[in-house]
mmCIF file with all atom_site columns, C-alpha atoms in Angstrom:
data_model
loop_
_atom_site.group_PDB
_atom_site.id
_atom_site.type_symbol
_atom_site.label_atom_id
_atom_site.label_alt_id
_atom_site.label_comp_id
_atom_site.label_asym_id
_atom_site.label_entity_id
_atom_site.label_seq_id
_atom_site.pdbx_PDB_ins_code
_atom_site.Cartn_x
_atom_site.Cartn_y
_atom_site.Cartn_z
_atom_site.occupancy
_atom_site.B_iso_or_equiv
_atom_site.pdbx_formal_charge
_atom_site.auth_seq_id
_atom_site.auth_comp_id
_atom_site.auth_asym_id
_atom_site.auth_atom_id
_atom_site.pdbx_PDB_model_num
ATOM 1  C CA . UNK A 1 1  ? 0.350   -31.254 5.716  1.00 0.00 ? 1  UNK A CA 1
ATOM 2  C CA . UNK A 1 2  ? 0.394   -34.577 7.552  1.00 0.00 ? 2  UNK A CA 1
ATOM 3  C CA . UNK A 1 3  ? -0.581  -32.892 10.841 1.00 0.00 ? 3  UNK A CA 1
ATOM 4  C CA . UNK A 1 4  ? -3.697  -31.433 9.162  1.00 0.00 ? 4  UNK A CA 1
ATOM 5  C CA . UNK A 1 5  ? -5.152  -34.871 8.357  1.00 0.00 ? 5  UNK A CA 1
ATOM 6  C CA . UNK A 1 6  ? -6.383  -35.252 11.941 1.00 0.00 ? 6  UNK A CA 1
ATOM 7  C CA . UNK A 1 7  ? -8.138  -31.872 11.893 1.00 0.00 ? 7  UNK A CA 1
ATOM 8  C CA . UNK A 1 8  ? -11.846 -31.508 11.324 1.00 0.00 ? 8  UNK A CA 1
ATOM 9  C CA . UNK A 1 9  ? -13.153 -29.948 8.148  1.00 0.00 ? 9  UNK A CA 1
ATOM 10 C CA . UNK A 1 10 ? -14.117 -26.849 10.150 1.00 0.00 ? 10 UNK A CA 1
ATOM 11 C CA . UNK A 1 11 ? -10.587 -26.484 11.536 1.00 0.00 ? 11 UNK A CA 1
ATOM 12 C CA . UNK A 1 12 ? -9.052  -26.906 8.080  1.00 0.00 ? 12 UNK A CA 1
ATOM 13 C CA . UNK A 1 13 ? -11.405 -24.278 6.651  1.00 0.00 ? 13 UNK A CA 1
ATOM 14 C CA . UNK A 1 14 ? -10.538 -21.863 9.462  1.00 0.00 ? 14 UNK A CA 1
ATOM 15 C CA . UNK A 1 15 ? -6.835  -22.386 8.840  1.00 0.00 ? 15 UNK A CA 1
ATOM 16 C CA . UNK A 1 16 ? -7.331  -21.759 5.120  1.00 0.00 ? 16 UNK A CA 1
ATOM 17 C CA . UNK A 1 17 ? -9.268  -18.577 5.884  1.00 0.00 ? 17 UNK A CA 1
ATOM 18 C CA . UNK A 1 18 ? -6.555  -17.342 8.234  1.00 0.00 ? 18 UNK A CA 1
ATOM 19 C CA . UNK A 1 19 ? -3.935  -17.986 5.584  1.00 0.00 ? 19 UNK A CA 1
ATOM 20 C CA . UNK A 1 20 ? -5.902  -15.947 3.060  1.00 0.00 ? 20 UNK A CA 1
ATOM 21 C CA . UNK A 1 21 ? -6.415  -13.087 5.509  1.00 0.00 ? 21 UNK A CA 1
ATOM 22 C CA . UNK A 1 22 ? -2.793  -12.942 6.623  1.00 0.00 ? 22 UNK A CA 1
ATOM 23 C CA . UNK A 1 23 ? -0.759  -10.576 4.511  1.00 0.00 ? 23 UNK A CA 1
ATOM 24 C CA . UNK A 1 24 ? 2.970   -10.180 4.315  1.00 0.00 ? 24 UNK A CA 1
ATOM 25 C CA . UNK A 1 25 ? 4.541   -6.756  4.964  1.00 0.00 ? 25 UNK A CA 1
ATOM 26 C CA . UNK A 1 26 ? 5.315   -6.537  1.242  1.00 0.00 ? 26 UNK A CA 1
ATOM 27 C CA . UNK A 1 27 ? 1.665   -7.212  0.371  1.00 0.00 ? 27 UNK A CA 1
ATOM 28 C CA . UNK A 1 28 ? 0.514   -4.564  2.857  1.00 0.00 ? 28 UNK A CA 1
ATOM 29 C CA . UNK A 1 29 ? 2.927   -2.022  1.367  1.00 0.00 ? 29 UNK A CA 1
ATOM 30 C CA . UNK A 1 30 ? 1.665   -2.830  -2.132 1.00 0.00 ? 30 UNK A CA 1
ATOM 31 C CA . UNK A 1 31 ? -1.933  -2.365  -0.936 1.00 0.00 ? 31 UNK A CA 1
ATOM 32 C CA . UNK A 1 32 ? -1.037  0.991   0.635  1.00 0.00 ? 32 UNK A CA 1
ATOM 33 C CA . UNK A 1 33 ? 0.607   2.103   -2.601 1.00 0.00 ? 33 UNK A CA 1
ATOM 34 C CA . UNK A 1 34 ? -2.476  1.179   -4.641 1.00 0.00 ? 34 UNK A CA 1
ATOM 35 C CA . UNK A 1 35 ? -5.099  2.595   -2.267 1.00 0.00 ? 35 UNK A CA 1
ATOM 36 C CA . UNK A 1 36 ? -3.703  5.659   -0.439 1.00 0.00 ? 36 UNK A CA 1
ATOM 37 C CA . UNK A 1 37 ? -2.663  9.035   -1.768 1.00 0.00 ? 37 UNK A CA 1
ATOM 38 C CA . UNK A 1 38 ? 0.371   9.362   0.494  1.00 0.00 ? 38 UNK A CA 1
ATOM 39 C CA . UNK A 1 39 ? 1.921   5.958   -0.210 1.00 0.00 ? 39 UNK A CA 1
ATOM 40 C CA . UNK A 1 40 ? 1.109   6.130   -3.923 1.00 0.00 ? 40 UNK A CA 1
ATOM 41 C CA . UNK A 1 41 ? 3.457   9.099   -4.025 1.00 0.00 ? 41 UNK A CA 1
ATOM 42 C CA . UNK A 1 42 ? 6.000   7.847   -1.466 1.00 0.00 ? 42 UNK A CA 1
ATOM 43 C CA . UNK A 1 43 ? 6.351   4.374   -3.022 1.00 0.00 ? 43 UNK A CA 1
ATOM 44 C CA . UNK A 1 44 ? 6.164   5.434   -6.695 1.00 0.00 ? 44 UNK A CA 1
ATOM 45 C CA . UNK A 1 45 ? 9.750   4.251   -7.373 1.00 0.00 ? 45 UNK A CA 1
ATOM 46 C CA . UNK A 1 46 ? 9.413   0.966   -5.428 1.00 0.00 ? 46 UNK A CA 1
ATOM 47 C CA . UNK A 1 47 ? 9.518   -2.088  -7.703 1.00 0.00 ? 47 UNK A CA 1
ATOM 48 C CA . UNK A 1 48 ? 7.306   -4.132  -5.343 1.00 0.00 ? 48 UNK A CA 1
ATOM 49 C CA . UNK A 1 49 ? 9.822   -6.896  -4.729 1.00 0.00 ? 49 UNK A CA 1
ATOM 50 C CA . UNK A 1 50 ? 12.059  -5.982  -1.803 1.00 0.00 ? 50 UNK A CA 1
ATOM 51 C CA . UNK A 1 51 ? 10.347  -4.716  1.335  1.00 0.00 ? 51 UNK A CA 1
ATOM 52 C CA . UNK A 1 52 ? 13.691  -3.393  2.575  1.00 0.00 ? 52 UNK A CA 1
ATOM 53 C CA . UNK A 1 53 ? 13.826  -0.956  -0.379 1.00 0.00 ? 53 UNK A CA 1
ATOM 54 C CA . UNK A 1 54 ? 10.818  0.987   0.887  1.00 0.00 ? 54 UNK A CA 1
ATOM 55 C CA . UNK A 1 55 ? 11.469  4.550   2.075  1.00 0.00 ? 55 UNK A CA 1
ATOM 56 C CA . UNK A 1 56 ? 10.851  5.204   5.765  1.00 0.00 ? 56 UNK A CA 1
ATOM 57 C CA . UNK A 1 57 ? 8.208   7.658   6.906  1.00 0.00 ? 57 UNK A CA 1
ATOM 58 C CA . UNK A 1 58 ? 9.722   10.355  9.111  1.00 0.00 ? 58 UNK A CA 1
ATOM 59 C CA . UNK A 1 59 ? 7.911   12.360  11.761 1.00 0.00 ? 59 UNK A CA 1
ATOM 60 C CA . UNK A 1 60 ? 8.221   15.657  9.801  1.00 0.00 ? 60 UNK A CA 1
ATOM 61 C CA . UNK A 1 61 ? 6.745   13.960  6.711  1.00 0.00 ? 61 UNK A CA 1
ATOM 62 C CA . UNK A 1 62 ? 3.825   12.651  8.761  1.00 0.00 ? 62 UNK A CA 1
ATOM 63 C CA . UNK A 1 63 ? 3.189   16.118  10.213 1.00 0.00 ? 63 UNK A CA 1
ATOM 64 C CA . UNK A 1 64 ? 3.209   17.772  6.786  1.00 0.00 ? 64 UNK A CA 1
ATOM 65 C CA . UNK A 1 65 ? 0.810   15.304  5.159  1.00 0.00 ? 65 UNK A CA 1
ATOM 66 C CA . UNK A 1 66 ? -2.954  15.456  5.432  1.00 0.00 ? 66 UNK A CA 1
ATOM 67 C CA . UNK A 1 67 ? -4.350  12.714  7.684  1.00 0.00 ? 67 UNK A CA 1
ATOM 68 C CA . UNK A 1 68 ? -6.806  11.870  4.897  1.00 0.00 ? 68 UNK A CA 1
ATOM 69 C CA . UNK A 1 69 ? -3.927  11.011  2.566  1.00 0.00 ? 69 UNK A CA 1
ATOM 70 C CA . UNK A 1 70 ? -3.137  8.022   4.798  1.00 0.00 ? 70 UNK A CA 1
ATOM 71 C CA . UNK A 1 71 ? -6.655  6.580   4.551  1.00 0.00 ? 71 UNK A CA 1
ATOM 72 C CA . UNK A 1 72 ? -7.257  3.834   2.021  1.00 0.00 ? 72 UNK A CA 1
ATOM 73 C CA . UNK A 1 73 ? -9.786  4.733   -0.680 1.00 0.00 ? 73 UNK A CA 1
ATOM 74 C CA . UNK A 1 74 ? -12.568 2.549   0.809  1.00 0.00 ? 74 UNK A CA 1
ATOM 75 C CA . UNK A 1 75 ? -12.156 4.316   4.175  1.00 0.00 ? 75 UNK A CA 1
ATOM 76 C CA . UNK A 1 76 ? -12.047 7.842   2.720  1.00 0.00 ? 76 UNK A CA 1
ATOM 77 C CA . UNK A 1 77 ? -15.621 7.410   1.516  1.00 0.00 ? 77 UNK A CA 1
ATOM 78 C CA . UNK A 1 78 ? -16.741 6.671   5.091  1.00 0.00 ? 78 UNK A CA 1
ATOM 79 C CA . UNK A 1 79 ? -15.253 9.751   6.800  1.00 0.00 ? 79 UNK A CA 1
ATOM 80 C CA . UNK A 1 80 ? -17.843 11.916  8.530  1.00 0.00 ? 80 UNK A CA 1
ATOM 81 C CA . UNK A 1 81 ? -17.384 15.397  9.938  1.00 0.00 ? 81 UNK A CA 1
ATOM 82 C CA . UNK A 1 82 ? -18.542 16.053  13.486 1.00 0.00 ? 82 UNK A CA 1
ATOM 83 C CA . UNK A 1 83 ? -18.592 19.401  15.261 1.00 0.00 ? 83 UNK A CA 1
ATOM 84 C CA . UNK A 1 84 ? -20.267 20.863  18.301 1.00 0.00 ? 84 UNK A CA 1
ATOM 85 C CA . UNK A 1 85 ? -20.301 24.159  20.135 1.00 0.00 ? 85 UNK A CA 1
ATOM 86 C CA . UNK A 1 86 ? -20.722 25.090  23.768 1.00 0.00 ? 86 UNK A CA 1
ATOM 87 C CA . UNK A 1 87 ? -23.640 27.345  22.889 1.00 0.00 ? 87 UNK A CA 1
ATOM 88 C CA . UNK A 1 88 ? -21.859 30.552  23.795 1.00 0.00 ? 88 UNK A CA 1
ATOM 89 C CA . UNK A 1 89 ? -22.751 33.650  21.772 1.00 0.00 ? 89 UNK A CA 1
ATOM 90 C CA . UNK A 1 90 ? -19.593 35.433  22.879 1.00 0.00 ? 90 UNK A CA 1
ATOM 91 C CA . UNK A 1 91 ? -21.280 38.035  25.145 1.00 0.00 ? 91 UNK A CA 1
#
């Protein structure tokens, strides 16, 4: 705290903002559990305290899951479908 006394108000505010925006791995896992379908199911037995108790995601599990199940709820509402054709009628 003593080294912050020489900082400008702007620098102190930026440091405070960075601290608020920085999340621990445990906080990110808790967010994923609350906001994604996949991790809500995968982390259902996690007590939220020990990050090392989280189950690992394996490649076969990732292949079997829908990609949309990994999106957080706020992002799922923003997904747009895009498709195009080459114009061929198949003749």
